[in-house]
Every structure is written in C-alpha cells, then in structure tokens.
Short mmCIF file of C-alpha atoms in Angstrom, two decimals:
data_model
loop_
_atom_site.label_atom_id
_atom_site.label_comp_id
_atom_site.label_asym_id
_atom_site.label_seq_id
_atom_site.Cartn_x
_atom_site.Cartn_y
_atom_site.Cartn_z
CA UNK B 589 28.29 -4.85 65.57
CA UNK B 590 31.18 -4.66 62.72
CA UNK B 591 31.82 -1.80 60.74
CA UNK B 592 30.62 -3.65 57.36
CA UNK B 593 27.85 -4.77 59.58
CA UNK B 594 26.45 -1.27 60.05
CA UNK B 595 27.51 -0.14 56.41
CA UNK B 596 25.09 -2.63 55.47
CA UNK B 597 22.33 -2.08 57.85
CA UNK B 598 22.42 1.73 56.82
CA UNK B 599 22.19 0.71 53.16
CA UNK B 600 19.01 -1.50 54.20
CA UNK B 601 17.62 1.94 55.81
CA UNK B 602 18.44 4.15 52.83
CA UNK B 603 17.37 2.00 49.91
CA UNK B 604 13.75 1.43 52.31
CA UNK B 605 12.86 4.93 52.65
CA UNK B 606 13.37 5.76 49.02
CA UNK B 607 10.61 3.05 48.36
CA UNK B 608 7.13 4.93 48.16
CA UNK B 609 4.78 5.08 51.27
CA UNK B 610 2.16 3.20 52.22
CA UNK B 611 -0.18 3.72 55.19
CA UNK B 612 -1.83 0.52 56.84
CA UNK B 613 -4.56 0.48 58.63
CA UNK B 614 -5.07 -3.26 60.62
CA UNK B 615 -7.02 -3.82 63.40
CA UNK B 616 -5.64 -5.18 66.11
CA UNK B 617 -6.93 -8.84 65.44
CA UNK B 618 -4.91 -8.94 62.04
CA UNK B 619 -1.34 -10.15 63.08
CA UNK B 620 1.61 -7.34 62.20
CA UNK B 621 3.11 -10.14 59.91
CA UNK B 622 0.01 -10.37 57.68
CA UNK B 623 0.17 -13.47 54.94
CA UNK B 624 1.59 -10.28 51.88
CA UNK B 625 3.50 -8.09 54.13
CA UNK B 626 6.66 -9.66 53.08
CA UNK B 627 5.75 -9.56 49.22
CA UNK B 628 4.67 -5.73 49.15
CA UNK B 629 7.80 -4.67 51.53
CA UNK B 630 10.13 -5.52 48.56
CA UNK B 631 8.37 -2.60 46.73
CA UNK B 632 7.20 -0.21 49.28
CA UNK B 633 7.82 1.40 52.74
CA UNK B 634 4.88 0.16 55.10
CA UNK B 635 4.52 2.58 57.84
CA UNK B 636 2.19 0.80 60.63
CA UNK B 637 0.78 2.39 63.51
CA UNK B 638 0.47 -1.07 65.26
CA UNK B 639 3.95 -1.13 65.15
CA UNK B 640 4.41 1.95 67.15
CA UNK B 641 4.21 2.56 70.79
CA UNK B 642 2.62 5.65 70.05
CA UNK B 643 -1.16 6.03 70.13
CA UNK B 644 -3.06 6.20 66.15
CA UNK B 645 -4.72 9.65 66.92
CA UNK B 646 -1.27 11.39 67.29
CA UNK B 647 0.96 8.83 64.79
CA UNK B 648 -1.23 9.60 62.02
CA UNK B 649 -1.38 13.62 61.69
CA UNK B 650 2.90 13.21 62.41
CA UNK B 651 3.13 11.28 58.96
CA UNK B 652 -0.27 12.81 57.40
CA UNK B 653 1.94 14.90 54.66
CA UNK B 654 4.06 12.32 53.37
CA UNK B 655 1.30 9.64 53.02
CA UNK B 656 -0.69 9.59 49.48
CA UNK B 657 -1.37 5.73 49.44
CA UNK B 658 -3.73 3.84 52.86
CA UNK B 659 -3.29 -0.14 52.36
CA UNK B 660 -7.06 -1.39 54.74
CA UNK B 661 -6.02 -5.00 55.31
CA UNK B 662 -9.31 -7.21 55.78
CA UNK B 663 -12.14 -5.41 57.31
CA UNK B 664 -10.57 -2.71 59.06
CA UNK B 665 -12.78 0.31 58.81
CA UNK B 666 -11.99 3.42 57.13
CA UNK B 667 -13.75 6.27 58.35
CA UNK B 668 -14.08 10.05 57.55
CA UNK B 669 -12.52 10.59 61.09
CA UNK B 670 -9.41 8.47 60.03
CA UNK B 671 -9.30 10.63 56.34
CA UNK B 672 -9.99 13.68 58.18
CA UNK B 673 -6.20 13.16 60.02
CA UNK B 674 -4.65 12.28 55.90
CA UNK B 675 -5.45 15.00 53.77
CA UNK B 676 -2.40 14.21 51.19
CA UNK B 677 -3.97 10.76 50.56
CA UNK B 678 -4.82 10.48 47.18
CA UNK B 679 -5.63 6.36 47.07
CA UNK B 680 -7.24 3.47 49.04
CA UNK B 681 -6.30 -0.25 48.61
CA UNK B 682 -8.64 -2.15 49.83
CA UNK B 683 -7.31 -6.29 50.38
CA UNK B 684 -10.96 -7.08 50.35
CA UNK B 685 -13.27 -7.89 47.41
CA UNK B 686 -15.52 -6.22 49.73
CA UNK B 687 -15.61 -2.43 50.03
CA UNK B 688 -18.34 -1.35 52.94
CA UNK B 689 -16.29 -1.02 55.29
CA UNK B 690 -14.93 2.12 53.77
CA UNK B 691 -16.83 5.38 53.94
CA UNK B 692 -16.87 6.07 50.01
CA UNK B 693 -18.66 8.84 50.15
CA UNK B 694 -15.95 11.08 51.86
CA UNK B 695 -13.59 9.37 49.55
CA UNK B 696 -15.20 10.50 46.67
CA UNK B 697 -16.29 13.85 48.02
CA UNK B 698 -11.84 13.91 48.47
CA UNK B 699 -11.47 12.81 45.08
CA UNK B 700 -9.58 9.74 46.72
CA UNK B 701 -9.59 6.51 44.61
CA UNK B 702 -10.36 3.31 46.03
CA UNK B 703 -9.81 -0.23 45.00
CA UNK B 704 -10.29 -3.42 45.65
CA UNK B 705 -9.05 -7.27 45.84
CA UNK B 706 -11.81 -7.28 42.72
CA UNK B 707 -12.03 -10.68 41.28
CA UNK B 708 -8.89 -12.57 42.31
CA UNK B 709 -10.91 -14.09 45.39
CA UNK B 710 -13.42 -15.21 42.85
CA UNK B 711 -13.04 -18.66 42.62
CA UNK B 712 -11.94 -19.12 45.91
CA UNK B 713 -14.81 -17.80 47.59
CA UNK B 714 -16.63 -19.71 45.18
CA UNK B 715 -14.89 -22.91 45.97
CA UNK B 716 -15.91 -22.17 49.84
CA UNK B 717 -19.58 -21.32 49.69
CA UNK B 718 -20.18 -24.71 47.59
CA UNK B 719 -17.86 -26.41 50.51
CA UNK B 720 -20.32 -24.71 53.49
CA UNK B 721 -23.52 -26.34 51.47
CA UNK B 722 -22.07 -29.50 51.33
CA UNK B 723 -20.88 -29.54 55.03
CA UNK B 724 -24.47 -28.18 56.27
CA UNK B 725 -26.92 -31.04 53.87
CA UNK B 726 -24.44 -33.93 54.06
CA UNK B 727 -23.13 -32.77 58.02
CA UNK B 728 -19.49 -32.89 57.33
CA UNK B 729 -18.06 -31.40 60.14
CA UNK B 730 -20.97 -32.65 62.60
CA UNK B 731 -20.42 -36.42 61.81
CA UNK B 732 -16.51 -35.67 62.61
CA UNK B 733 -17.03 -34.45 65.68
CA UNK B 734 -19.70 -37.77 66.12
CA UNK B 735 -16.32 -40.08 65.39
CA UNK B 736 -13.83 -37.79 67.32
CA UNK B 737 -16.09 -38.48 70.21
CA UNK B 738 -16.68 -42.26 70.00
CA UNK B 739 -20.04 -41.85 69.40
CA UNK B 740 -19.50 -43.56 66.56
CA UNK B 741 -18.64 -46.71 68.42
CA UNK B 742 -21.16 -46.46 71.11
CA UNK B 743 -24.09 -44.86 69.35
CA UNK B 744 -23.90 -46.69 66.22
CA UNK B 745 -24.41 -45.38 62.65
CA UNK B 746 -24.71 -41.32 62.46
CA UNK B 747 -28.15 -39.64 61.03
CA UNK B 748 -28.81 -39.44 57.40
CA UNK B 749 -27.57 -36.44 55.62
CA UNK B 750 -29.46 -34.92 52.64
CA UNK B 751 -28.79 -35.05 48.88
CA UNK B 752 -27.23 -32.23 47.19
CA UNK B 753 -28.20 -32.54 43.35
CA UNK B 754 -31.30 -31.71 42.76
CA UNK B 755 -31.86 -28.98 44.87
CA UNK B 756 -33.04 -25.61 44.23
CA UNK B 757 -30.28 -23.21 44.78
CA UNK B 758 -31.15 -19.48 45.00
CA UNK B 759 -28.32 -17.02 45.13
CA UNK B 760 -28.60 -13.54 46.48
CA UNK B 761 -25.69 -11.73 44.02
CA UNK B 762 -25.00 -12.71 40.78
CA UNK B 763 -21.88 -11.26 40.39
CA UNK B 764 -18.53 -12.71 39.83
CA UNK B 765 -19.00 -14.65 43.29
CA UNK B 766 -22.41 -15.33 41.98
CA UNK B 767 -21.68 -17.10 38.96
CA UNK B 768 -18.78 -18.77 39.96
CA UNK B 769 -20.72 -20.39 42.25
CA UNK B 770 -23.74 -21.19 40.01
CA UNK B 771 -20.98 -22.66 37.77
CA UNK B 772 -19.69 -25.44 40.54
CA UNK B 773 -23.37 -26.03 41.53
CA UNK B 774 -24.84 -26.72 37.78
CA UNK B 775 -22.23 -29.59 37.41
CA UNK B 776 -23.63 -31.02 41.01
CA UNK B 777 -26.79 -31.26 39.50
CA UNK B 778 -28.56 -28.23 41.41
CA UNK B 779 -31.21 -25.95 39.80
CA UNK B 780 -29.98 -22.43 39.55
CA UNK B 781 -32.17 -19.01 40.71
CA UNK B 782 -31.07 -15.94 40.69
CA UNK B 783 -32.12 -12.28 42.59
CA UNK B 784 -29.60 -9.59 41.79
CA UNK B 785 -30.13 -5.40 41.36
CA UNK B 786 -31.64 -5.69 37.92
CA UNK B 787 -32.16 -9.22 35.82
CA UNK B 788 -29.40 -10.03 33.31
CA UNK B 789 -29.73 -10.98 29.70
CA UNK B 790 -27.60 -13.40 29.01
CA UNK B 791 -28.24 -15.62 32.03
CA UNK B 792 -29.80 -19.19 31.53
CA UNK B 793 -30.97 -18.93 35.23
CA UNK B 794 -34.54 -17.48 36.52
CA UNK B 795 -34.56 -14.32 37.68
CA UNK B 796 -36.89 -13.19 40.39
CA UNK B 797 -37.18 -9.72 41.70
CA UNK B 798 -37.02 -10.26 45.11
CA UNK B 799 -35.22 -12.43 48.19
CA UNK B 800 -39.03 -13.22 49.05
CA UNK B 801 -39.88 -14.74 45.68
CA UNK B 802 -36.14 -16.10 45.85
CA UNK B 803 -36.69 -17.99 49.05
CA UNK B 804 -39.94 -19.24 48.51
CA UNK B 805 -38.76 -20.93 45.22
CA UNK B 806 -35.27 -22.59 47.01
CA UNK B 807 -33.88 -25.53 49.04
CA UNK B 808 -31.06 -23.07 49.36
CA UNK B 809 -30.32 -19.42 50.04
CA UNK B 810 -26.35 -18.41 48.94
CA UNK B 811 -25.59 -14.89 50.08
CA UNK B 812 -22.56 -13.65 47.38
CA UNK B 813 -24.38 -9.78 47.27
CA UNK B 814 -21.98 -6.90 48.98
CA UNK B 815 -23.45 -5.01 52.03
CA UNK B 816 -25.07 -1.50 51.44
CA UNK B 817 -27.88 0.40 53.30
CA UNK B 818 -30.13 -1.34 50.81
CA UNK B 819 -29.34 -5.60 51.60
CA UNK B 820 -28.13 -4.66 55.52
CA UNK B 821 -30.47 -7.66 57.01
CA UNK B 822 -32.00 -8.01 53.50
CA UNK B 823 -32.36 -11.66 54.82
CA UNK B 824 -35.10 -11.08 57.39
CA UNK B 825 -37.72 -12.89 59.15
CA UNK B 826 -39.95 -13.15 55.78
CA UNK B 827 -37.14 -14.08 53.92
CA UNK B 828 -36.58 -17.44 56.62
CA UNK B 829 -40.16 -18.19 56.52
CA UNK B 830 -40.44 -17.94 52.96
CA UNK B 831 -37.33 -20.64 53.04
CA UNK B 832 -39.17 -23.05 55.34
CA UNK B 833 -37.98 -25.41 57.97
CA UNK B 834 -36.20 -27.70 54.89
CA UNK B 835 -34.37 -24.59 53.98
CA UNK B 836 -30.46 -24.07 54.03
CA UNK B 837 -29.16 -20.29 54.42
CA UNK B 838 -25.13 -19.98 53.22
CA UNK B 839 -23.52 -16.83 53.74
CA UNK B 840 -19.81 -15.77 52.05
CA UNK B 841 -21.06 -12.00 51.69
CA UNK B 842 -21.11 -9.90 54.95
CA UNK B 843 -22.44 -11.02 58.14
CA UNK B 844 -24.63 -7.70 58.77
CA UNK B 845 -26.86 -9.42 55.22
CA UNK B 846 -28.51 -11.65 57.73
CA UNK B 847 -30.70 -10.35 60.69
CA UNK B 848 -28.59 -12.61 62.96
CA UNK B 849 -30.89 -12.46 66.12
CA UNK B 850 -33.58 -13.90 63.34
CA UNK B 851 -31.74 -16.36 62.21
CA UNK B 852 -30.73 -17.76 65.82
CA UNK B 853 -34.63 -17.49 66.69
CA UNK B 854 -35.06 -19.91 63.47
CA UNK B 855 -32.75 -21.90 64.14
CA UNK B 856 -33.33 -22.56 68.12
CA UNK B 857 -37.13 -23.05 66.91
CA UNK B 858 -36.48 -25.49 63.90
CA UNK B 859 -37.99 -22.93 61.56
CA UNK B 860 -34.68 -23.24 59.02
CA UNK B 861 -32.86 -26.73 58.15
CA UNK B 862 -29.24 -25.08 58.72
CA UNK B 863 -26.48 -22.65 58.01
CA UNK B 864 -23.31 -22.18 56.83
CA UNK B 865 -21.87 -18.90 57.85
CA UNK B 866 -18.07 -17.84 57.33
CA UNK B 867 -19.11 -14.11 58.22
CA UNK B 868 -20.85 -12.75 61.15
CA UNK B 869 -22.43 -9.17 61.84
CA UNK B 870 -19.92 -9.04 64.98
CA UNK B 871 -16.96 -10.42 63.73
CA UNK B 872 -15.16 -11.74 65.57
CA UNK B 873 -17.79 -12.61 68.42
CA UNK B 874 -20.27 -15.45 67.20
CA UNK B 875 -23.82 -15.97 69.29
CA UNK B 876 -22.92 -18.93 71.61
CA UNK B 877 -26.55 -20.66 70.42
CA UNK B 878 -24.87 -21.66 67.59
CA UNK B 879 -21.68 -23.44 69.01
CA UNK B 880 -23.66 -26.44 70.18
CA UNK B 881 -25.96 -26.80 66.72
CA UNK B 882 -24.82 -29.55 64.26
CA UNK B 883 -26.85 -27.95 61.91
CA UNK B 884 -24.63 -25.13 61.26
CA UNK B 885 -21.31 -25.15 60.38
CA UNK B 886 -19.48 -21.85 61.55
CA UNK B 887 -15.94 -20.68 59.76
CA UNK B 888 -13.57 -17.49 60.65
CA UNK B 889 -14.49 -15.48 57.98
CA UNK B 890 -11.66 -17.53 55.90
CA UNK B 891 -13.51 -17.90 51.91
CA UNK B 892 -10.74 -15.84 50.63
CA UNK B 893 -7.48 -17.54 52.49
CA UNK B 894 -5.77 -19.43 50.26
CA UNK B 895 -1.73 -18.82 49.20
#
C-alpha cells in the first residue's frame, strides 16, 4: 500500500470516529449489511458486536461508557440484562413501528428514551395486509402454484375464489395501520368494523367493545393492534369460533396476537376459511401444518420492506 494510500485510509479512520456512536443490537438472522446501514454510516460510527470475534457479554461492558445511543434493528430484543451492561445510554431507536420487544419499563425506570419507525411504515403495511386478504379469498398464490405445477393443464380449471367487496371487514387496531387500511378497503367496497382500546369520535365505522363482538359481526379479522400483556393471544379459540368456518384471519401486527396452536387446530379442522399471516409467534420457525394449506398464504414478516 502507497504512502497517499495510507494517508487516506487514516483520514477515513479519523473523520469516522469523530462521528457520534451508535450501538446495534441485530440478531444474528439480520444480515451485517442491513438495507440503511450504508445511509446512517455517513452520519454516525456503528459499533456492532456481530462484527466482532469477541463474544456480546464481554464487547458490550468494554464500550458501555462511550455508548449513549442503542440502534434495535427489526425485532431484536432489548432486555434489562442487555441495559444492565450500558448504563451511559441515554436513547433507544427502535427500526420497528413496533416497540414490545423492548423492555420499556427499565427504560423508563433509566430515564432512557425510546423511539420508533412511528408512521413511515404506515402505508406500506397497509398496502400489505389488503394484499394478504386478497391472496387468501381470491387464492393468489395457491392458483400459481396450481399453474407452476401443470395442474392447470391436466386438472382443468382451478376452484372458485371468493368476492372481496362486500365483505365485512373487522380490524383489531385502529391506529395509523388501522385506518390506512380501512381507507384501501372502503374503496373495494368492504364494510368497515372497528375494536380498538376505547371507541373514537370521529370515526364513520362501528365500534364494538370487544374481538368477540368483532368476530361475530365479520367475514374478516385484520390484526393492525401492537402486542402487550393485554392482546398476547387476544385472538383465541372464542374469537375463531365467533369468526366461523367462512371466516378469514389477517395478521400484520405480532405473531404472539394469535394463539397459533388454535389457529392450526382451526385450520386442520375447517373451523376458519383461511389466513394470511406475515408474522409468527416464533419467528422465524413457522408450524409445518401450514406449508401444505392453500388456504393460507404465509410471508417473512416483510409488510414493512419496501426501499
């Protein structure tokens, strides 16, 4: 290497760690060339314990005084353990609209700010869910996989799918992913419910005050809520058989909403229509059952993923 070579290589080095620092925290499934790494290195130093040989318990405590700022890239979790070893932290970025997978209480018991992804995903997400209903009444991705096959040619016409305006479309969270998705589903023609904490005024939708009353009155279930010790498997058994065997269960929330071994059980039996589920309560492991079902169409947790 030439001497202007390694003039300029040093500059690189200097400039970097005058940048502020950032902490992230990525589990191992998240690649160590995430889709905004490049963006946010222009304006900060990312220090990544991935990216070391050296193991996370002994990394962190080594960098724990210089850190104020911890980026959490998709779900990773954020535990009081994991603040314990930061005690200069003074703010959490989460990339998620979602925030449960951060324990808030130590955070605020810290005085540590957090914040999130907010609303940007909004539409997206929005976009997504309406795609997933679509797919699951008018099987999209089922009659693909019927052509792909060449069933197509020696089967004959696929099945009948079912029609998508008209139906009654309950949504679980009717928040910014909420409405957005009301929006998009009023101009298909759908009828609009609504079950959120508390009813809101200015809402042309009816309210009801719980997921039973929700389900009973829907062709559709959307889950757009966030995941607290209050909805964790909030769609249960009584919520599925309130649904009915017509009924369609789309989930863009958090897969730990749905009681998944439920929801199989419904599914194997016939006691639900379908699903269309882009999380899962053990992300990233699926249950298999669900593989074979044309019924239900299953995505990687992927609403948000868009440049």
């Amino acid at each position: 290497m030439g001497y202007h070579q390694k003039q300029q290589n040093l500059s690189k080095t200097l400039q970097q760690d005058l940048l502020p620092l950032v902490l992230v925290l990525r589990s191992p499934s998240v690649p160590p060339f995430f889709f905004f790494k490049s963006q946010l290195q222009a304006h900060f130093n990312l220090l990544d314990p991935l990216d070391s040989s050296e193991p996370t318990h002994s990394f962190l405590p080594r960098h724990a005084s210089s850190v104020l700022a911890l980026l959490c890239v998709g779900s990773t979790t954020v535990s009081s353990e994991t603040l314990s070893l930061l005690p200069s932290v003074k703010l959490v970025v989460a990339s998620s609209a979602g925030i449960d997978h951060i324990d808030l209480q130590e955070c605020h018991r810290r005085g540590i700010a957090v914040t999130s992804a907010g609303q940007v995903f909004s539409e997206d997400v929005a976009d997504f869910a309406v795609g997933l209903l679509i797919d699951v009444l008018r099987r999209v991705s089922a009659s693909d996989g019927y052509v792909r096959s060449g069933f197509w040619v020696a089967k004959g016409p696929y099945p009948l799918g079912l029609k998508l305006g008209g139906k009654r479309v309950g949504i679980l969270g009717l928040g910014r992913i909420g409405s957005e998705v009301a929006k998009r589903l009023v101009a298909f023609g759908c009828n609009i419910a609504y079950c959120s904490r508390k009813e809101k005024p200015f809402v042309p939708y009816p309210y009801y005050s719980t997921v039973v009353d929700l389900a009973t009155n829907s062709d559709a279930l959307i889950l757009c809520c966030s995941l607290t010790k209050e909805t964790r498997h909030i769609i249960n058994r009584s919520v599925m058989e309130a649904l009915g065997k017509e009924g369609v269960i789309i989930n863009i929330g958090r897969g730990a909403l749905i009681d998944e071994k439920e929801l199989v059980k419904f599914l194997v039996q016939g006691r639900i229509g379908g699903a269309g589920l882009d999380v899962h309560e053990n992300e990233p492991h699926v249950p298999q059952e669900l593989f074979a079902m044309e019924n239900v169409v299953l995505t990687p947790h992927a609403a948000v993923y868009t440049p």
